[in-house]
Coordinates of C-alpha atoms in Angstrom, one line a residue:
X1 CA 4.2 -11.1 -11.7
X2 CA 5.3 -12.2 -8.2
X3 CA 3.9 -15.0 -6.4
X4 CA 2.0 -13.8 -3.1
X5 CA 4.3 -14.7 -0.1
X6 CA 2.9 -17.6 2.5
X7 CA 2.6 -15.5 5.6
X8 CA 4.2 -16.4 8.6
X9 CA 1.8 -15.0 10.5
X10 CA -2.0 -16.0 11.7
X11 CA -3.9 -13.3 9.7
X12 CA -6.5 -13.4 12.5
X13 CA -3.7 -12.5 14.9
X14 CA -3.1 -9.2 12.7
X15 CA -6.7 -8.7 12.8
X16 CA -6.7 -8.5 16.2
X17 CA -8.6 -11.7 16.4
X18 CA -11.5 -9.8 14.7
X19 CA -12.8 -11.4 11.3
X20 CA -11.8 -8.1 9.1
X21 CA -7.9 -6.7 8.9
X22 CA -8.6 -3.3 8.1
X23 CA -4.9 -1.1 7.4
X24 CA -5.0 2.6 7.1
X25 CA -1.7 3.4 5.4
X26 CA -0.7 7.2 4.9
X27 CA 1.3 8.9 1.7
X28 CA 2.3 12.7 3.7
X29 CA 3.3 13.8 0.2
X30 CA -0.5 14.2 -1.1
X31 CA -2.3 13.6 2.6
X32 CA -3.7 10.4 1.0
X33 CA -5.2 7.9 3.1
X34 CA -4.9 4.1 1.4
X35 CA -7.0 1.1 2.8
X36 CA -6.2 -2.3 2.9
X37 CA -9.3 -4.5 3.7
X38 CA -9.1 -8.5 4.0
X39 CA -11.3 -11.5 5.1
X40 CA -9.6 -13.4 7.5
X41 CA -11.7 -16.7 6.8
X42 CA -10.5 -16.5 2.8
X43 CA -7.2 -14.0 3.1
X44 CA -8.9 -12.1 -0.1
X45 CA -8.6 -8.3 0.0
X46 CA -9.5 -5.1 -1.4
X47 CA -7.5 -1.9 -1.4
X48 CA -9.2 1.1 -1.7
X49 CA -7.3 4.3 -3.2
X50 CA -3.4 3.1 -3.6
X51 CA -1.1 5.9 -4.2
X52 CA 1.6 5.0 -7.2
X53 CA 4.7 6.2 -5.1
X54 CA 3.5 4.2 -2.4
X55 CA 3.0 1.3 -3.9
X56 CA 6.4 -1.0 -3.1
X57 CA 5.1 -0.2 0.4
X58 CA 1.3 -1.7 -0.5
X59 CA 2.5 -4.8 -2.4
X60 CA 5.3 -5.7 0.4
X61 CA 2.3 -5.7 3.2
X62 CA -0.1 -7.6 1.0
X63 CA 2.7 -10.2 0.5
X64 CA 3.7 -10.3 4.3
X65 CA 0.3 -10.9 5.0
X66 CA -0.4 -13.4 2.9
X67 CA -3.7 -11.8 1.6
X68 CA -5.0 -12.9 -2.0
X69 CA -5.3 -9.4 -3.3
X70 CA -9.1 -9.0 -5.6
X71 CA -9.0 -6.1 -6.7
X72 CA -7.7 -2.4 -6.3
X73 CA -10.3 0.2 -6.1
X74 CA -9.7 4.1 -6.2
X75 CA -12.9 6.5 -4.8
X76 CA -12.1 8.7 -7.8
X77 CA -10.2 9.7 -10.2
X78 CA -8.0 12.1 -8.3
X79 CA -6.7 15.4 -8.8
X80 CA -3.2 15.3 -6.4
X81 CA -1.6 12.4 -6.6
X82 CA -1.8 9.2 -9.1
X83 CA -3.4 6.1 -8.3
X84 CA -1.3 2.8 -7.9
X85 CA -4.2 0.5 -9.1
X86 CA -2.5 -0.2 -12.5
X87 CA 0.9 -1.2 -10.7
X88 CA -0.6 -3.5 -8.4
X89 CA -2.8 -5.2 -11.1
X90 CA 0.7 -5.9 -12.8
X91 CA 2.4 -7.3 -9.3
X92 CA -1.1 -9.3 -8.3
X93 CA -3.2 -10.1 -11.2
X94 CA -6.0 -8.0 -9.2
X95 CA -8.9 -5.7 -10.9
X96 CA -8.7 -2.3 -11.9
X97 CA -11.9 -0.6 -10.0
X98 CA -13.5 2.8 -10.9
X99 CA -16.6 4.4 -11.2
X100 CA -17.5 3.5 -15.0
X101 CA -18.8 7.5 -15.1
X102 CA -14.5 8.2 -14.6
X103 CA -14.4 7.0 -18.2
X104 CA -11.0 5.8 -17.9
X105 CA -8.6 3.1 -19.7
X106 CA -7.2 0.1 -18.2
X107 CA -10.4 -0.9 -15.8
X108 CA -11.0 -4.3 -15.7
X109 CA -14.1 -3.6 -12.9
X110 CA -16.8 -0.6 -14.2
X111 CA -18.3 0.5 -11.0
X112 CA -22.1 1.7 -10.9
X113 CA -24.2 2.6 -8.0
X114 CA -25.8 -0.7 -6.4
X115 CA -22.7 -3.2 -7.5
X116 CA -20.7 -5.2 -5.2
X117 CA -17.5 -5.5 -4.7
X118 CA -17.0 -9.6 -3.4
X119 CA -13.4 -10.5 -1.3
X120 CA -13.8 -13.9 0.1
X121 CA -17.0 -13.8 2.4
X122 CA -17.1 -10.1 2.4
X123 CA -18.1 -7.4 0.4
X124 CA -18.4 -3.6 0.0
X125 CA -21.1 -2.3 -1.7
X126 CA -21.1 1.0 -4.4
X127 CA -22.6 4.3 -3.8
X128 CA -22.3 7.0 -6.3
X129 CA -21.5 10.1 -4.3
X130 CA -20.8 12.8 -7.4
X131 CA -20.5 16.1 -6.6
X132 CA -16.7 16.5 -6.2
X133 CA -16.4 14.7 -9.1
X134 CA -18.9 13.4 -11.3
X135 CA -17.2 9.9 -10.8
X136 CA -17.3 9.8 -7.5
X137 CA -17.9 6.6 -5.4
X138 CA -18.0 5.3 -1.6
X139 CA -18.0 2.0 -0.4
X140 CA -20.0 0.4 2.2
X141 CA -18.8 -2.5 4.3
X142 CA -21.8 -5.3 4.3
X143 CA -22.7 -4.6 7.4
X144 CA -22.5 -1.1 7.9
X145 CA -20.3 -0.7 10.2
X146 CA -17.9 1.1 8.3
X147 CA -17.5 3.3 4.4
X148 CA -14.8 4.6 2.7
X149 CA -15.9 8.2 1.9
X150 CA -13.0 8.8 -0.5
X151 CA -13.0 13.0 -1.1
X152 CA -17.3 13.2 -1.1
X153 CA -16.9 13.8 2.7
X154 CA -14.2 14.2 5.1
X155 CA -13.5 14.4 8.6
X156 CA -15.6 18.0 9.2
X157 CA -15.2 18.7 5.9
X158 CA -16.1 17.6 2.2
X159 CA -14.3 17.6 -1.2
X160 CA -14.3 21.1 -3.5
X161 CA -16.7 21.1 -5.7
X162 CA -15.4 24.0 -8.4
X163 CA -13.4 21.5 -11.1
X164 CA -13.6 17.7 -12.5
X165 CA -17.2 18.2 -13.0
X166 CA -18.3 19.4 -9.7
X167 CA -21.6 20.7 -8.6
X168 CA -22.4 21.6 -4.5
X169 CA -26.2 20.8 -5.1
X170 CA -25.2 17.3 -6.3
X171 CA -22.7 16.9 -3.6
X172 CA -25.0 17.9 -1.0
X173 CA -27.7 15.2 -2.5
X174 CA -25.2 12.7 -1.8
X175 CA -23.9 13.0 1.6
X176 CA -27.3 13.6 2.8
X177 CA -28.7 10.7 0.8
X178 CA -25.7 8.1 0.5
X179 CA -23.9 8.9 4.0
X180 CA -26.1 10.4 5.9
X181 CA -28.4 7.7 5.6
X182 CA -26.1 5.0 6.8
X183 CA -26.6 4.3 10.9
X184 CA -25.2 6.8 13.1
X185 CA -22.6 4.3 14.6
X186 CA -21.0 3.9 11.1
X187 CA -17.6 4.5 11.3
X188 CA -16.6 6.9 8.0
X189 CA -12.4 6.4 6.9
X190 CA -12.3 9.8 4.7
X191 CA -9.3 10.0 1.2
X192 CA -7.4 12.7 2.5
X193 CA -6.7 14.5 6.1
X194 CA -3.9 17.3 6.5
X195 CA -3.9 17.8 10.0
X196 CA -3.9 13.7 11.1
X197 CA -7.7 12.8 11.5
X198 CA -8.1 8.9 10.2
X199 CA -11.6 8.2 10.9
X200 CA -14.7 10.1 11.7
X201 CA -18.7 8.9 12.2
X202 CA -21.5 9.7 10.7
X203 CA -23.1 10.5 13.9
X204 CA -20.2 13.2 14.3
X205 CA -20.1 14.6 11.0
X206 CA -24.0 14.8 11.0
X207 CA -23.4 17.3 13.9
X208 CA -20.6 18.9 13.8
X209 CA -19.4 19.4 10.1
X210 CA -19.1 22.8 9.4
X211 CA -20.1 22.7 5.7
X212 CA -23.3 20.7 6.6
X213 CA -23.7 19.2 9.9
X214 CA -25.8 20.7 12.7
X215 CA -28.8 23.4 11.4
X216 CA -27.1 23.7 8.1
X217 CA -29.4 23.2 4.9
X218 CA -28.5 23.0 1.1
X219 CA -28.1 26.9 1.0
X220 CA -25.8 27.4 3.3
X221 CA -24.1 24.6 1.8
X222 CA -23.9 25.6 -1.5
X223 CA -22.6 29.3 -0.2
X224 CA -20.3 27.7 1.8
X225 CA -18.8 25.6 -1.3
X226 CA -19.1 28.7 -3.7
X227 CA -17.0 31.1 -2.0
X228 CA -14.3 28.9 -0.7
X229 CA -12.0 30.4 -4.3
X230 CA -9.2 27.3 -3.7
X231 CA -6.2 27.0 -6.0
X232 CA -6.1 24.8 -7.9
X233 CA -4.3 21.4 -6.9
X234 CA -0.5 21.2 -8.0
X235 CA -0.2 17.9 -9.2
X236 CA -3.5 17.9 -11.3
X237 CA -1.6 18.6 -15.0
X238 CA 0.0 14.9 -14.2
X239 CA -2.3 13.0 -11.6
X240 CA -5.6 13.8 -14.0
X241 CA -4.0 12.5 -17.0
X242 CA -2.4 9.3 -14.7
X243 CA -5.9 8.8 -13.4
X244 CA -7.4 8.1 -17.0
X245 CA -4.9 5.7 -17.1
X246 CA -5.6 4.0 -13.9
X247 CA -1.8 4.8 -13.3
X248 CA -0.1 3.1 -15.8
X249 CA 2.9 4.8 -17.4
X250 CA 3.1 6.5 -20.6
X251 CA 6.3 5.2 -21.0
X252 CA 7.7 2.1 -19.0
X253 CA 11.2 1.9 -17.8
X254 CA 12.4 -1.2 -16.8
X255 CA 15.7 -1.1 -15.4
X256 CA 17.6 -4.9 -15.3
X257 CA 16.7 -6.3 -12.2
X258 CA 19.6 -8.1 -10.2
X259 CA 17.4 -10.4 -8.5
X260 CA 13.8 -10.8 -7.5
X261 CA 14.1 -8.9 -4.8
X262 CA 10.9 -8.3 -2.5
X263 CA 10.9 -5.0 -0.4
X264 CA 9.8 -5.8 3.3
X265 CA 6.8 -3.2 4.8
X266 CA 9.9 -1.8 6.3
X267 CA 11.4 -0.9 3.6
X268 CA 14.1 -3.2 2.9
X269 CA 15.4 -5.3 0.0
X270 CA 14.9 -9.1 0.6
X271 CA 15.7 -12.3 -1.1
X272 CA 14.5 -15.2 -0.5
X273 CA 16.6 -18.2 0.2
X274 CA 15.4 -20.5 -2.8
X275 CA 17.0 -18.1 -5.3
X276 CA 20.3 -17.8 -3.5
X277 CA 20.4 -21.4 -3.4
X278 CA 20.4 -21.2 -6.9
X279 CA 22.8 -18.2 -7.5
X280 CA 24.9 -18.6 -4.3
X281 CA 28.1 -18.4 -7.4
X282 CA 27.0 -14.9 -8.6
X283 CA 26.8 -13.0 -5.2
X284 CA 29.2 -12.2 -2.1
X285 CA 27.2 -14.1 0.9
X286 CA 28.3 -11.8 3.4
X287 CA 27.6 -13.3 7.2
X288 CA 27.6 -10.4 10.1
X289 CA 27.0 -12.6 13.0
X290 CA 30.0 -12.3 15.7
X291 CA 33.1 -14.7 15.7
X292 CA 31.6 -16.9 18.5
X293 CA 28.4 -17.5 16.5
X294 CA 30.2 -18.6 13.9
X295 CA 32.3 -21.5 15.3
X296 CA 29.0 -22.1 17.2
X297 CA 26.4 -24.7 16.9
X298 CA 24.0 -22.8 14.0
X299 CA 27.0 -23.5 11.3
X300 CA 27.1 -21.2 8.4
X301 CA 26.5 -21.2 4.6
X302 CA 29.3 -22.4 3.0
X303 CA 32.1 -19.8 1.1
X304 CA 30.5 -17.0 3.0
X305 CA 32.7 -14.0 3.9
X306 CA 32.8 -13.1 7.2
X307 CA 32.8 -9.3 8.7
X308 CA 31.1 -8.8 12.1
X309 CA 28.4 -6.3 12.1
X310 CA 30.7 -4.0 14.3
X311 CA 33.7 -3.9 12.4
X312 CA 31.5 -3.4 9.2
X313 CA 31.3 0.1 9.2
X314 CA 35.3 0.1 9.2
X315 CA 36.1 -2.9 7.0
X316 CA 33.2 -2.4 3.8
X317 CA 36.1 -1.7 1.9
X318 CA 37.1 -5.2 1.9
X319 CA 33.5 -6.3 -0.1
X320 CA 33.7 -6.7 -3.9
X321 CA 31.9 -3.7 -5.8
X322 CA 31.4 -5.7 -8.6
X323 CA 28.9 -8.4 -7.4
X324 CA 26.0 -8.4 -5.4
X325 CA 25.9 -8.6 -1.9
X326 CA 23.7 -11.1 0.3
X327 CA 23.8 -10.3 3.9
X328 CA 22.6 -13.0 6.5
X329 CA 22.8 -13.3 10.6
X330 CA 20.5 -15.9 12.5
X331 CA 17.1 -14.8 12.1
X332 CA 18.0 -12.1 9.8
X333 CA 18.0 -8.8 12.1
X334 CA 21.0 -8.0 12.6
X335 CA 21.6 -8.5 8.6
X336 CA 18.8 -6.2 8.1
X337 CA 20.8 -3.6 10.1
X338 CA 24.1 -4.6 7.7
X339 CA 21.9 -4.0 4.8
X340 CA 20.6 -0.6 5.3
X341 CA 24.3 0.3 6.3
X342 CA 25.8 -0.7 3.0
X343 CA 22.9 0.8 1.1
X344 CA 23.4 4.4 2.8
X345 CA 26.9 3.8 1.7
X346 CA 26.7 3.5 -1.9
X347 CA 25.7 -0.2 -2.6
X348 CA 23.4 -0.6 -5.3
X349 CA 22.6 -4.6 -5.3
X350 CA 22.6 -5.7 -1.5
X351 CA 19.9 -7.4 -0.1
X352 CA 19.3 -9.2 3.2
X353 CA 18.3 -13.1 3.6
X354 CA 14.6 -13.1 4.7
X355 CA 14.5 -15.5 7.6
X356 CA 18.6 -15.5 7.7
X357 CA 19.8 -19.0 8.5
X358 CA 17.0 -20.3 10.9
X359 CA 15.1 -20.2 7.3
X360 CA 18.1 -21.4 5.2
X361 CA 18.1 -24.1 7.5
X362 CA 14.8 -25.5 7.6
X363 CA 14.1 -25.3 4.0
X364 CA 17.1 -27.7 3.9
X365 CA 19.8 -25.9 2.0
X366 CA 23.8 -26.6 2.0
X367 CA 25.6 -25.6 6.0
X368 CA 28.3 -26.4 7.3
X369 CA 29.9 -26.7 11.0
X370 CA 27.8 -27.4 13.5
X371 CA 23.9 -27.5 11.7
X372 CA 25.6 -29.9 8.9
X373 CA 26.3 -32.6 11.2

């Protein structure tokens, strides 16, 4: 397990100076929507409904954040795509939280209707909302000024009810009684949307849901739900199964690991400069800042190779293939550009400096020229 990252950041700053972060984060392959709450005060977080695929994505936010992750809750246990809650109870040391009705293995946090889920001075409280599933569960910010509907209710819409133990009578019972009940103003962040609706209210959804909003009583409801004849999700023969396993792997492959590399929210392979410090002998430190910069006053690392990120492109050939590649500029942009180039052609173990040699520098590791006088 990784350390959590200190951010560089003011977390209120993210917020938006507000006391909550709240991140929707999207996975287009399934249509999920993931949440990432946090107190600001504390930096404890929840995240609510983590896809597995997306989950390099998840932990590399949470780290460049900052946030003290509590625990990683799903809504469900879902039919298209597998959760990432196991995963990111191995990289955080976070709970595992599902509706104890879900009966599945690995969950650290049984969820009943009525619990509380605590992160720092915040917390979101559990509603059972069966009816797509008999495990279902939404959560309810403290002060009601926002829930996480997971699949029970969407944005004009509502989960099937016609597999997973699903019933539209019971399903109807809860939105009405669970949702329905919360204030009008109550903003409503839904599992899934296909057509790119993030948030909804109940206010709206009480009038203009066409499954139950407006006139629309528990029979038309329940006739609405019963003829809908849906096929049946694609990924269920895998996610279902995944799902009782709160995502962790049947098998586990663990491929050797150059480095501890940390992937950025962007996307890209980062070291940090502690470890290269240590292991400067067993990499290429390749510098891609121009000619000028180098004889300039910033000074360099020492036994770096030097190829400007212009002639890069043209001169890869001259890199080593058999050791891995650190790539570092001043503040480590450019270098971030330099990696993605040598990853699209063909280098496996590249990564780029985070920070670059502002950060080398002020964490007081070997330069030369200029920096080292």
């Amino acid at each position: 397990m990784s350390p959590p990252l200190t951010s560089p950041i003011s977390l209120a700053a993210a917020a938006g100076g507000a006391p909550l972060l709240l991140r929707q984060l999207f996975d287009a392959a399934t249509g999920t929507f993931t949440y990432l709450l946090a107190d600001v005060a504390t930096r404890q977080g929840v995240l609510i409904d983590p896809v597995f695929e997306q989950h390099e994505r998840d932990l590399s936010l949470i780290r460049e954040l900052g946030i003290d992750l509590v625990a990683s809750i799903d809504t469900h246990a879902h039919a298209d795509h597998v959760t990432g809650s196991w995963l990111m109870q191995q990289a955080t040391n976070c709970a595992i939280g599902l509706s104890a009705a879900a009966r599945a293995e690995n969950v650290s946090q049984p969820l009943h209707h009525g619990d509380v889920i605590r992160f720092g001075q915040r917390q979101l409280q559990v509603r059972s909302t069966p009816g797509h599933t008999d495990g279902c569960v939404s959560f309810v910010l403290d002060d009601h000024s926002m829930a996480f509907t997971g699949d029970a209710l969407l944005v004009r819409g509502c989960g099937r009810c016609d597999f997973q133990q699903g019933n539209a009578h019971t399903l109807w019972r809860s939105i009405t009684e669970q949702i329905f009940s919360l204030p009008d103003a109550c903003l409503l962040y839904p599992g899934h949307d296909y057509t790119g609706r993030g948030v909804t209210s109940v206010a709206e959804e009480k009038a203009f849901n066409a499954r139950l909003g407006g006139g629309a009583d528990e029979r038309d409801f329940v006739g609405h739900m019963t003829h809908m004849k849906l096929p049946h999700p694609g990924k269920i023969a895998i996610a279902l199964p995944g799902n009782l396993r709160s995502g962790k792997p049947r098998e586990q492959h663990t491929e050797p690991q150059w480095a501890p590399v940390h992937w950025s929210y962007a996307g890209l392979p980062e070291l940090l400069p502690q470890w290269l410090a240590d292991h400067q002998q067993e990499v290429t430190v390749l510098d891609v800042r121009s000619q000028e910069e180098l004889n300039g006053p910033d000074g360099l690392i020492p036994g770096s190779t030097h190829i400007p990120l212009a002639e890069l492109e043209e001169r890869q050939g001259e890199l080593p293939r058999d050791r891995p590649v650190v790539v570092v500029c001043h503040a480590g942009s450019r270098s971030a550009l330099a990696t993605q180039q040598l990853i699209k052609a063909g280098h496996q173990q590249v990564a780029n400096l985070r920070g670059g040699l502002t950060r080398w520098a002020e964490e007081g590791y070997p330069m030369s020229g200029t920096a080292a006088a």
